[in-house]
XYZ file of C-alpha atoms in Angstrom:
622
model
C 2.078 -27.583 4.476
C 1.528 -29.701 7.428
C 0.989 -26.483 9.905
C -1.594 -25.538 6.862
C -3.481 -28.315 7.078
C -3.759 -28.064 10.743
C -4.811 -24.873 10.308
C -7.570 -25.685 7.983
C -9.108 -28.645 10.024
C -9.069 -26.183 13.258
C -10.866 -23.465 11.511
C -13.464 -26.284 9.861
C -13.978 -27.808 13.266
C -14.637 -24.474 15.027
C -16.893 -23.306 11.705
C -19.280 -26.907 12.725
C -19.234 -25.126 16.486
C -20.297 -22.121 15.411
C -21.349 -21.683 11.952
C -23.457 -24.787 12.102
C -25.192 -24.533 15.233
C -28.586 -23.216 14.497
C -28.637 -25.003 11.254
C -27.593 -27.715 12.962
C -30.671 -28.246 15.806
C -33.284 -27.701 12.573
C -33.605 -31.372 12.594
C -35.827 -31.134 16.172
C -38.601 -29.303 14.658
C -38.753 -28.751 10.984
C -40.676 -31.868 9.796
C -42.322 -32.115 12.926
C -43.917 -28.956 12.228
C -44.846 -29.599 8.289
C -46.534 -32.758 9.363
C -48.300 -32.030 12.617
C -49.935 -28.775 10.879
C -52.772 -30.881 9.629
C -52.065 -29.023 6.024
C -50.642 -32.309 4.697
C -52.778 -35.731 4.579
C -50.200 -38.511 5.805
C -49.667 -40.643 3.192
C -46.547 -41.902 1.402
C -46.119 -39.926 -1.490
C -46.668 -37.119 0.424
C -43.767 -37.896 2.966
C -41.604 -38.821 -0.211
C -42.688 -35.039 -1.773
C -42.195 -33.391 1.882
C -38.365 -34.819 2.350
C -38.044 -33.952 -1.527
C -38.836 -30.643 -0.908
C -36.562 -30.485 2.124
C -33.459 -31.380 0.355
C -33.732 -29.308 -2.495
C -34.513 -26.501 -0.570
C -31.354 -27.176 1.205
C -29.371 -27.268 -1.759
C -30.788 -24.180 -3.524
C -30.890 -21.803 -0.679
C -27.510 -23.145 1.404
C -25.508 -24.620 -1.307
C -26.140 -22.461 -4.022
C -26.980 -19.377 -3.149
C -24.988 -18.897 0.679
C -22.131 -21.758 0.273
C -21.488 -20.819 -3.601
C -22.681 -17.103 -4.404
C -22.953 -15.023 -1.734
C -19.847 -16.145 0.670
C -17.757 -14.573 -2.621
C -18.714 -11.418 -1.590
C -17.068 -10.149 0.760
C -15.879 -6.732 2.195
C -12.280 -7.423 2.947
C -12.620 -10.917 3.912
C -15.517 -10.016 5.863
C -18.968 -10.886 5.826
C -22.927 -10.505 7.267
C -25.242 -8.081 6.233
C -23.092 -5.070 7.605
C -20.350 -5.973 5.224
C -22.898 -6.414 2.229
C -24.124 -3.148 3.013
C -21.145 -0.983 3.283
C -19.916 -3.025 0.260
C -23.029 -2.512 -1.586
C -23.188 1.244 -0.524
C -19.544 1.621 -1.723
C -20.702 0.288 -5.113
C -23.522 3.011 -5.457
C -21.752 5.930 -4.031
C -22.339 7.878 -7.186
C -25.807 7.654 -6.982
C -26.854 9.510 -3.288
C -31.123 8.462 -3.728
C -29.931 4.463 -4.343
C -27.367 4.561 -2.041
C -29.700 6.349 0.839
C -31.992 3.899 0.477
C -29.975 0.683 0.327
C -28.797 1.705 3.629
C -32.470 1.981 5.079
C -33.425 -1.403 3.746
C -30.085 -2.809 5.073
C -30.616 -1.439 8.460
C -34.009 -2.917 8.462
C -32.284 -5.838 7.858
C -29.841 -5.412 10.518
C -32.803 -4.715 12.855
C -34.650 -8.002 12.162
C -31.438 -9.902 13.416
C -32.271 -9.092 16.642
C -35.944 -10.685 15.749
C -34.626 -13.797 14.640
C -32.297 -13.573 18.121
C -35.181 -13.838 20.288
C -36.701 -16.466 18.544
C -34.115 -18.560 17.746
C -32.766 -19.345 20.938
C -36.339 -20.146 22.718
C -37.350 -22.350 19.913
C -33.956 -24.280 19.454
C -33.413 -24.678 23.356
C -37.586 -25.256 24.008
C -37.621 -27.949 21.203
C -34.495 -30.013 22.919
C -36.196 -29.871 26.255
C -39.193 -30.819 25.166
C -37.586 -34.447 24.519
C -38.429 -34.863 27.987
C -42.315 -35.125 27.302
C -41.002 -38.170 24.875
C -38.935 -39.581 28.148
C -42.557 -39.747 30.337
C -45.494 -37.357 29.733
C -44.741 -36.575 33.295
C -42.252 -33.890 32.851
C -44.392 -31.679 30.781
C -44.442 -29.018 33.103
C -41.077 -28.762 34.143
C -40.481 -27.874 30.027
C -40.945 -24.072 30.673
C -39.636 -23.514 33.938
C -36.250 -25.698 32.810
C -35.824 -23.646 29.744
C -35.851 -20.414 31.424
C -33.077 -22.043 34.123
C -31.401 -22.889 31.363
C -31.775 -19.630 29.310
C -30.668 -17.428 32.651
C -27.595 -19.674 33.065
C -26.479 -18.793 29.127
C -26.923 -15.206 29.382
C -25.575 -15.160 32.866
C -21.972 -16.694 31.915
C -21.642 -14.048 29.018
C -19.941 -11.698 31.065
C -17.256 -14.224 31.267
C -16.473 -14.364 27.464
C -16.654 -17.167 25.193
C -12.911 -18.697 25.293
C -13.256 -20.730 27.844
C -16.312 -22.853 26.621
C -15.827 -22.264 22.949
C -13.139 -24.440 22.579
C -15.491 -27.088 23.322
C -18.116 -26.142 20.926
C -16.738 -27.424 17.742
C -16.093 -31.165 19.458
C -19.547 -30.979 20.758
C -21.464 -29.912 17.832
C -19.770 -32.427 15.472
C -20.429 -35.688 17.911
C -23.758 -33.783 17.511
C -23.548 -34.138 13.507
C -22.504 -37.823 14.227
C -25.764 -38.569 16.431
C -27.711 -36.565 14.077
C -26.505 -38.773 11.117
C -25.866 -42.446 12.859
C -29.979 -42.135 13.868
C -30.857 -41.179 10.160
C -28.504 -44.086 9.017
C -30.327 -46.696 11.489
C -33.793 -45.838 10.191
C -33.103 -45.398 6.111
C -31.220 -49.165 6.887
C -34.783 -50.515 8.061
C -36.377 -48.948 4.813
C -33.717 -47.542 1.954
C -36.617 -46.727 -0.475
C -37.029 -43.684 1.330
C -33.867 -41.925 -0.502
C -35.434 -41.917 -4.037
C -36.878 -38.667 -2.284
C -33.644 -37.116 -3.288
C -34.972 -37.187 -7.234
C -36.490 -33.821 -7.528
C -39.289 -34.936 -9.261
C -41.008 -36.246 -6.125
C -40.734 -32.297 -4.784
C -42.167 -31.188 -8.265
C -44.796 -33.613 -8.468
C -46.052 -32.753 -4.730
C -45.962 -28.842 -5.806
C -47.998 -29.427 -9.322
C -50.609 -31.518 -7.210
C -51.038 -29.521 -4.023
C -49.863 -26.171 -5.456
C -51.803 -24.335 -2.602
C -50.813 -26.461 0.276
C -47.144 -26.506 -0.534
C -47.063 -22.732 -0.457
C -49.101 -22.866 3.121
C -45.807 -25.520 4.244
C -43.402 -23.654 3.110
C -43.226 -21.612 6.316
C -42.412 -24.415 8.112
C -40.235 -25.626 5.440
C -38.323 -22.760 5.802
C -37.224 -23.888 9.540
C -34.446 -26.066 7.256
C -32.541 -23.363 6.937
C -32.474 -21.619 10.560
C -29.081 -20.330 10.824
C -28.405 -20.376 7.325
C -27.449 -16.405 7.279
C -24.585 -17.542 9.631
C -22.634 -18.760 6.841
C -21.948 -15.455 5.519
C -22.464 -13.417 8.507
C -19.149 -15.664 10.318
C -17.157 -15.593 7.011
C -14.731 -13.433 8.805
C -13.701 -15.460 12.066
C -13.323 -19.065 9.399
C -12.993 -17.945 6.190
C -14.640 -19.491 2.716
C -13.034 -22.656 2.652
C -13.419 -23.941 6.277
C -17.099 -22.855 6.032
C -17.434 -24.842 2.902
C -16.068 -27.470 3.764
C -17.654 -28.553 6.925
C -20.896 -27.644 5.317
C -20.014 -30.456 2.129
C -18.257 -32.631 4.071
C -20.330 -32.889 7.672
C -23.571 -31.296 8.206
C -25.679 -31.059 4.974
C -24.915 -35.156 4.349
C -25.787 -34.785 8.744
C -28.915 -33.102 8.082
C -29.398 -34.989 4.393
C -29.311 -38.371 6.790
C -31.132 -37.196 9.483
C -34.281 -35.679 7.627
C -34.440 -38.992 5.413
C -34.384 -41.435 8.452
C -37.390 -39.317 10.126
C -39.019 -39.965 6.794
C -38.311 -43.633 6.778
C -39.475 -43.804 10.723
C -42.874 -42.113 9.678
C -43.220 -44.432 6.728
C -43.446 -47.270 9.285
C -44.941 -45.368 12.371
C -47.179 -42.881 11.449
C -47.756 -41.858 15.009
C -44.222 -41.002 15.571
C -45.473 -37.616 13.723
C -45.691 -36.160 17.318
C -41.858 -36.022 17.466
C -40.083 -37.856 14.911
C -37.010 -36.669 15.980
C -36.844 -37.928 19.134
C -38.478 -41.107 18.239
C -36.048 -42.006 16.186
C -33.932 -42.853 19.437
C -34.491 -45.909 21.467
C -35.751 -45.519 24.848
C -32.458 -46.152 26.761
C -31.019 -43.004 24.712
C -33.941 -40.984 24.932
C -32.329 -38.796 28.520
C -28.519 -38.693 26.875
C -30.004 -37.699 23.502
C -31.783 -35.122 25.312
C -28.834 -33.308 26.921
C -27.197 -33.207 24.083
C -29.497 -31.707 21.878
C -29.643 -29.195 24.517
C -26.454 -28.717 24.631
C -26.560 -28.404 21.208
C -29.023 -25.558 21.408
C -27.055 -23.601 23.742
C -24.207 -23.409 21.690
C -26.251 -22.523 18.750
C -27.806 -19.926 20.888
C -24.480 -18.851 22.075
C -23.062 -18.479 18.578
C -26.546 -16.175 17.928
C -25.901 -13.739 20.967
C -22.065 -13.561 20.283
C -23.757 -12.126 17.028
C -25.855 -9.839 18.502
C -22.942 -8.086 20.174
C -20.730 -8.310 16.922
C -23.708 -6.313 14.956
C -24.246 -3.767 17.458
C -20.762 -2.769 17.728
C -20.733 -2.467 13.924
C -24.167 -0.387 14.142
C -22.921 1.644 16.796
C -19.549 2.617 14.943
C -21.735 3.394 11.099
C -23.751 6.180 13.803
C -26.571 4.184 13.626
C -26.721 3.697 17.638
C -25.272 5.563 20.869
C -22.567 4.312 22.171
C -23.084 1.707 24.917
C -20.521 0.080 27.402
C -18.496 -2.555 25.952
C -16.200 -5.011 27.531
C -13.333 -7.093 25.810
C -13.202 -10.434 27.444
C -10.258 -11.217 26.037
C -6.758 -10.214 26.053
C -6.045 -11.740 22.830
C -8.955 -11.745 20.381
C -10.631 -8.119 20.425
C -13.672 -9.572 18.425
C -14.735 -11.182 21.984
C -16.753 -8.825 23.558
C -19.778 -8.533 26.302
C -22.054 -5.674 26.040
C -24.527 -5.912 29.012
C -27.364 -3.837 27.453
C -27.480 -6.092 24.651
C -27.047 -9.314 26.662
C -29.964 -8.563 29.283
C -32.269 -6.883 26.552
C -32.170 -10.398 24.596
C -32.851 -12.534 27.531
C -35.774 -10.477 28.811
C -37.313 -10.670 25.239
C -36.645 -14.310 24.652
C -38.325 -14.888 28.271
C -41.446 -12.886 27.135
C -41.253 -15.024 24.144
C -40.586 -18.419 25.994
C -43.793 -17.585 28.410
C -46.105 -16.080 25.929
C -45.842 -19.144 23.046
C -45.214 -21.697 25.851
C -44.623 -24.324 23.124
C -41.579 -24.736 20.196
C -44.292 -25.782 17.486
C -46.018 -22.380 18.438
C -42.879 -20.362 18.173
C -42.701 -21.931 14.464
C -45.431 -19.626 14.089
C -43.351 -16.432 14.627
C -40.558 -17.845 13.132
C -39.785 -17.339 9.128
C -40.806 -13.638 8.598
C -37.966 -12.180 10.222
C -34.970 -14.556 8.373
C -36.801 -14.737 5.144
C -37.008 -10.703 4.735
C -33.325 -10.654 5.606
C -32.939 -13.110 2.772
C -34.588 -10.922 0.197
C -32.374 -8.151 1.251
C -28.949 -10.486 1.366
C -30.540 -11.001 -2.749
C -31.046 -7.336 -3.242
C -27.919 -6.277 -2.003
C -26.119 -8.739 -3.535
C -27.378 -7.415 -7.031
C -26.157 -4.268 -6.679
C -22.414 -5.499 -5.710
C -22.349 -7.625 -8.767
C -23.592 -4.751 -11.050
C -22.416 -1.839 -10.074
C -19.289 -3.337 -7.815
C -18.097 -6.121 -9.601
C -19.542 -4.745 -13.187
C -20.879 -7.741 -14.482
C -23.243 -7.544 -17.618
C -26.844 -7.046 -16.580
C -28.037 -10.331 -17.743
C -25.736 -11.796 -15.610
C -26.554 -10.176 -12.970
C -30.442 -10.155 -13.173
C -29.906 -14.402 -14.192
C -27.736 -14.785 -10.875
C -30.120 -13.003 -8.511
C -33.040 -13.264 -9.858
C -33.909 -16.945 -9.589
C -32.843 -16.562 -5.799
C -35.241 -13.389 -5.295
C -38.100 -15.258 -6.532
C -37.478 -18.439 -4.331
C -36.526 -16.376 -0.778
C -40.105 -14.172 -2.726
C -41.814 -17.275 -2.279
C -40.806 -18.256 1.296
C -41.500 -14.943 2.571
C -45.476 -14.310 1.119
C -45.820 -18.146 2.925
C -44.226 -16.991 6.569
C -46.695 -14.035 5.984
C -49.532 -16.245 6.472
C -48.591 -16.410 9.949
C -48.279 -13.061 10.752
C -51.163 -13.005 13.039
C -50.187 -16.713 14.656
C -46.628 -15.126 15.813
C -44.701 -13.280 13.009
C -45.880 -10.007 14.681
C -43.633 -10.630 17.300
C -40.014 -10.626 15.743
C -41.313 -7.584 13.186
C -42.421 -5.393 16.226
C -38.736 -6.208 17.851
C -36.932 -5.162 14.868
C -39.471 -1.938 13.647
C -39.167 -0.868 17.366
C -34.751 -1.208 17.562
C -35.473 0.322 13.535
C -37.034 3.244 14.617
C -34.389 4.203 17.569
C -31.658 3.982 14.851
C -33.272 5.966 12.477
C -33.834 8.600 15.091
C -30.763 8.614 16.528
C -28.920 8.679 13.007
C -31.242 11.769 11.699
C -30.606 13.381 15.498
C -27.176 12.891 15.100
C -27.349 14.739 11.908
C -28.902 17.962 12.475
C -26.945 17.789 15.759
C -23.855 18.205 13.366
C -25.138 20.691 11.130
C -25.977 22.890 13.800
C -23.077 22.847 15.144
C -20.878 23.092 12.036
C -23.538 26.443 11.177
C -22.387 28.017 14.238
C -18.596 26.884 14.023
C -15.976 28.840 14.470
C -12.410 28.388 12.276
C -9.836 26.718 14.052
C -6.939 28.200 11.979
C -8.556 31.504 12.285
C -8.946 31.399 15.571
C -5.230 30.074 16.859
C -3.879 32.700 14.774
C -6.127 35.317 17.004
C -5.822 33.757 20.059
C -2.129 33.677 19.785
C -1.105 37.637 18.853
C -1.363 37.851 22.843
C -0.837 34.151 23.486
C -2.115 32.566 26.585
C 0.248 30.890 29.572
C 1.637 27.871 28.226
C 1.649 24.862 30.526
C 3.634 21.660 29.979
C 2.203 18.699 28.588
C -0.553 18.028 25.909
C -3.864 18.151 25.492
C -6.413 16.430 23.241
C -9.441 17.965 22.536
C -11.605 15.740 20.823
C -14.007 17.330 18.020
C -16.802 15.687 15.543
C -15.374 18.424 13.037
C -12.121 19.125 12.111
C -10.993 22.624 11.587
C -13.533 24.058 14.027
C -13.064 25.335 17.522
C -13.995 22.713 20.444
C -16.290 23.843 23.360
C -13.567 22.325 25.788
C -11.156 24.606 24.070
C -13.118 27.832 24.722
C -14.002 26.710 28.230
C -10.295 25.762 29.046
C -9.508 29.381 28.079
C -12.239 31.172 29.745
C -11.676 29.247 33.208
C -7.975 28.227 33.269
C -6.387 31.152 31.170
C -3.763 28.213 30.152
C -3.249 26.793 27.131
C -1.060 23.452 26.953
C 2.722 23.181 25.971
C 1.428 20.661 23.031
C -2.476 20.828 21.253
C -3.841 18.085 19.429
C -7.637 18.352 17.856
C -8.485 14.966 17.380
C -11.644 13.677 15.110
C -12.132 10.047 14.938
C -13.816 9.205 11.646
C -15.988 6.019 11.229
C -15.779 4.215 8.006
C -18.141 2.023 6.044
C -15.772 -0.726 5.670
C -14.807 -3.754 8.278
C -11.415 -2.822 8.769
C -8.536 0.141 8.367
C -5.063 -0.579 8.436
C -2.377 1.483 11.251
C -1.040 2.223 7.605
C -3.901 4.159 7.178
C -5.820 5.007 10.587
C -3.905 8.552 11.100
C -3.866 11.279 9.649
C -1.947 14.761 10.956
C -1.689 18.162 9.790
C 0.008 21.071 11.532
C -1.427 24.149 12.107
C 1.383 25.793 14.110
C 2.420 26.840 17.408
C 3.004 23.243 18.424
C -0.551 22.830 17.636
C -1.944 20.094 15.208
C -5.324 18.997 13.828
C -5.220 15.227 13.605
C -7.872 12.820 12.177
C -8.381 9.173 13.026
C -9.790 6.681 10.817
C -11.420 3.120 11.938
C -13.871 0.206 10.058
C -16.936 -0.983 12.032
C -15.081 -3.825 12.877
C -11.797 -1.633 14.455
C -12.125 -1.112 17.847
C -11.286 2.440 18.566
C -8.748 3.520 20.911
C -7.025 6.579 21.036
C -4.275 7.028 22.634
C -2.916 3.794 21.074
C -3.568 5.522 17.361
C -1.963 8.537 18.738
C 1.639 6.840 19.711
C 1.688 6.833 15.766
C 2.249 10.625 15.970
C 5.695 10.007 17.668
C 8.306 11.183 15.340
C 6.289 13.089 13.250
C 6.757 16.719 14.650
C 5.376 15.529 18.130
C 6.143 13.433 21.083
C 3.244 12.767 23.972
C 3.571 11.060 26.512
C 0.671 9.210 28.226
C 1.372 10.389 31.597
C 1.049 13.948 31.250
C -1.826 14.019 28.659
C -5.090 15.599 29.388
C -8.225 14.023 27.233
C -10.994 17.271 27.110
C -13.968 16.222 25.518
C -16.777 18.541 23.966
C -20.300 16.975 25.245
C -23.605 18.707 24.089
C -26.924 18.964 26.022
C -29.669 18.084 23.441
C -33.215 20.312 24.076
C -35.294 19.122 21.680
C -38.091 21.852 19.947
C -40.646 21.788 17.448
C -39.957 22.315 13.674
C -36.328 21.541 13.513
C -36.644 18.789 10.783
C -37.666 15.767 12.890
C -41.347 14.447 14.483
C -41.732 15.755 17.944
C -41.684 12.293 19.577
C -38.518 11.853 17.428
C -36.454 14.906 18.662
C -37.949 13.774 22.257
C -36.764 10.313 21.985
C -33.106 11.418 20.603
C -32.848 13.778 23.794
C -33.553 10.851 25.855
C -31.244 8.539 24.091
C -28.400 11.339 23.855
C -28.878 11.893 27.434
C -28.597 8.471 28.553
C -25.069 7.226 26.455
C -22.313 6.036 28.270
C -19.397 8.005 27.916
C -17.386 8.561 25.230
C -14.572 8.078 27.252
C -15.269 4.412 28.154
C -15.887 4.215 24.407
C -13.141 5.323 23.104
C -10.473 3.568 25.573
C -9.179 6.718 27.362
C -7.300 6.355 30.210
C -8.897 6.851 33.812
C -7.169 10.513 34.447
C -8.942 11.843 30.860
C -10.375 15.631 32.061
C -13.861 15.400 30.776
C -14.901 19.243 29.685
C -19.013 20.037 29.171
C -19.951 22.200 26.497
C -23.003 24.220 25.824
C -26.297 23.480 25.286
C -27.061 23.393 21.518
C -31.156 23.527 19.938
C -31.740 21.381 17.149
């Protein structure tokens, strides 16, 4: 019991590190943002509407709907809007038209996380240094150039893994919670009437009176919830409980605290609208409050780009991506991982981002569209796990998800409104990374059916090949296939050239799967097909990490024993020419030759060892 409860308080601490960070740094910019947009005239009852508003939306869209609803489904304890798509995918397997297109609209989804991880970081980690402005007006122009030190200096250490430092995230983010709280405690003291804001008539009353103007603020309401997709989307790593718990028992009463006191400080200094966050400090604790809301950011931003490798790894192994180099930084926990293409492609985009808005409250602009769409499609998908997963009546089902479609409905025709001041920006990151995994996935396709048209039958073809039977040399050979039970291109090439055939034969297909994980109970699969040859599938989950010569020490004892030292890896590669009229656009088949072309290795990929024989096949036309 007591090594339980240990447990639990580690995994709650590390959720507040990591869950919690984006969330966490809201409080720097969101009320700034609904005030200083000139939408809403200053006056009490506004500010007691505003904080209303605030709170509830907290409670509807986190509690409810994340902390409550969603976070119970999950695809074998894991979660994000991967796992809700394979799960809801799974649910609608009998139906190919739903199930194709739940996948597009969950890709699309998947896509606009990399939106949201170029804006997130710039805004959260611009927002903290712009504290300094507060400290002396002075140091207003060192803002961009010490957010772009700071930026390089997070994406540089990446390649170092996060298990050094992330030990110290959880500690740091909750003496952030404490700050956070202790300043909204200090101001609500000076001026308590402030938390009759928590009634929810004070947010209905503001929306029945300024029904127009509370729609405009709602996309800068909506920066409240930053971060709030994390909850699911880390389920995984903490589990339910940890994740609930810190979120009822530290940050919303955190956040709660800290919105409120900003409320009461603008009830007495209406000028403090400039930056009521940082006003809330006194001026000896403006500098220390500083670095740690910037420290604050980076480990929210850090928690975002650990994401962003998670995802792609996931995309990568559902097809929906090439496969690009991927380190482990860490001996122990194979969900740490460093993917450079990934890492450098989001700081270069969150630079462009940093330099072209130049200011946090003009990044508010472009934030909103992005998370809110993902929202809607978290609410869709979730529908369609209840229904047709779960089988739930359909009044249930409609009752539980519709109320939540029509509020993230709401939030998203608001963010809209700023398409043109911003919201272009993360929508043209994630229809541009959309439309390379569309192409790649449709390439991939006729790639296959080509080549299983012009396939030739394994079985049929050993039995040929072996009424005059080749030299046999010792040791084995894998020849890995997309297919089984058709002939590999490094087969017929070994033949032709070498005129050897190996003592052992192993045709190897590793199969992708569209849940997170596949038990060793499960991963192998072998069938013989004679003359000490066998045809042997491999199965993983997008969160597996394939490696194959560890799955194939399973085959020990089961009609054949390799050993590592005198096994030869051949694998088939294809040379893509693309040509008009084969079933794609031509600046599609064009841009799949380029991206085939350019792939890392499937060897790197797939964990061979450094001795693997790499074999080229022929060129294929699709």
């Amino acid at each position: 019991m007591s090594a339980s409860k240990s447990s639990l308080t580690a995994l709650t601490l590390g959720a507040i590190g990591v869950v919690y960070g984006d969330i966490g740094t809201s409080v720097l910019y969101a009320v700034k943002e609904v005030f200083s947009s000139g939408h809403v005239p200053f006056t009490p009852d506004n500010i007691y509407g505003v904080l209303s508003i605030f709170f509830w939306t907290l409670t509807v869209i986190v509690s409810i709907k994340y902390v409550v609803l969603v976070l119970r489904a999950d695809n074998n304890g894991e979660g994000g809007l991967v796992a809700m798509l394979a799960l809801a995918s799974q649910s609608v397997k009998d139906r190919p038209q739903l199930r194709s297109g739940l996948l597009l609209v969950g890709i699309f989804g998947t896509c606009l996380f990399y939106g949201d991880g170029v804006i997130t970081p710039a805004i959260s980690v611009l927002s903290a240094v712009e504290g300094l402005e507060v400290v002396s007006p002075a140091f207003k122009r060192y803002v961009i150039p010490l957010t772009l030190v700071i930026l390089f200096g997070l994406f540089l250490v990446q390649k170092r893994g996060t298990g050094g430092i992330g030990k110290f995230f959880g500690p740091i983010t909750l003496v952030w919670f404490a700050v956070v709280a202790l300043l909204g405690v200090v101001h609500i003291a000076s001026n308590p009437v402030i938390l009759w804001a928590l009634s929810p008539h004070y947010a209905v009353k503001f929306i029945f009176l300024n029904p127009l103007v509370t729609f405009v603020i709602l996309g800068a309401v909506v920066l409240c919830v930053t971060g709030a997709e994390a909850l699911y989307a880390d389920m995984g790593h903490f589990g339910k409980k940890p994740i609930r718990l810190a979120w009822f028992s530290v940050v919303m009463p955190s956040l709660t605290l800290n919105y409120f006191g900003q409320g009461a400080l603008l009830l007495s200094k209406p000028d403090a609208v400039s930056n009521p966050f940082f006003m809330m400090a006194p001026s000896w604790a403006l500098l220390p409050l500083v670095c740690l809301a910037t420290m604050a950011t980076v480990i929210a931003s850090q928690a975002l780009i650990s994401g962003a490798f998670s995802v792609t790894k996931q995309v990568i192994q559902l097809g929906y991506l090439p496969r690009l180099q991927i380190h482990h930084t860490s001996v122990k926990d194979t969900g740490q991982i460093y993917m450079p293409f990934v890492n450098w492609g989001l700081f270069v985009a969150i630079v462009l981002a940093v330099v072209m808005f130049k200011s946090s409250s003009n990044l508010a602009g472009a934030y909103g569209i992005a998370v809110c769409t993902d929202m809607l499609i978290t609410t869709v998908l979730t529908f369609y796990v209840i229904r047709y997963g779960w089988k739930y009546p359909l009044w249930l089902c409609v009752s539980a998800t519709g109320f939540f479609f029509m509020v993230d409905l709401v939030f998203w025709g608001s963010n809209l409104l700023k398409l043109l001041d911003g919201g272009w920006f993360p929508l043209l990151i994630g229809g541009a990374i959309f439309s390379l995994m569309v192409t790649w996935k449709r390439g991939r396709s006729l790639l296959a059916e080509k080549q299983r048209a012009d396939a030739i039958d394994l079985q049929s073809f050993l039995e040929a090949v072996f009424v005059s039977p080749p030299s046999r040399v010792e040791g084995t050979a894998v020849f890995l296939t997309a297919e089984p039970g058709s002939v590999p291109n490094a087969l017929l090439h070994n033949l032709k050239h070498n005129k050897v055939l190996h003592q052992q034969n192993l045709f190897v297909t590793v199969r992708n799967h569209e849940v997170p994980w596949i038990g060793l109970d499960k991963r192998l699969s072998i069938e013989t097909l004679g003359h000490d040859c066998w045809q042997v599938v491999i199965n993983y989950g997008f969160k597996n990490d394939p490696d194959v010569p560890k799955a194939l020490e399973q085959i020990r004892g089961r009609g054949c024993d390799i050993d590592a030292m005198s096994t030869s890896y051949f694998l088939s590669r294809d040379t893509v020419i693309p040509t008009i009229g084969s079933g794609m656009a031509p600046w599609r088949e064009k841009l799949f030759a380029q991206m085939h072309h350019n792939a890392s290795g499937a060897a790197d990929f797939l964990n061979l060892p450094s001795n693997s024989v790499v074999e080229l096949g022929s060129k294929i036309e699709i």
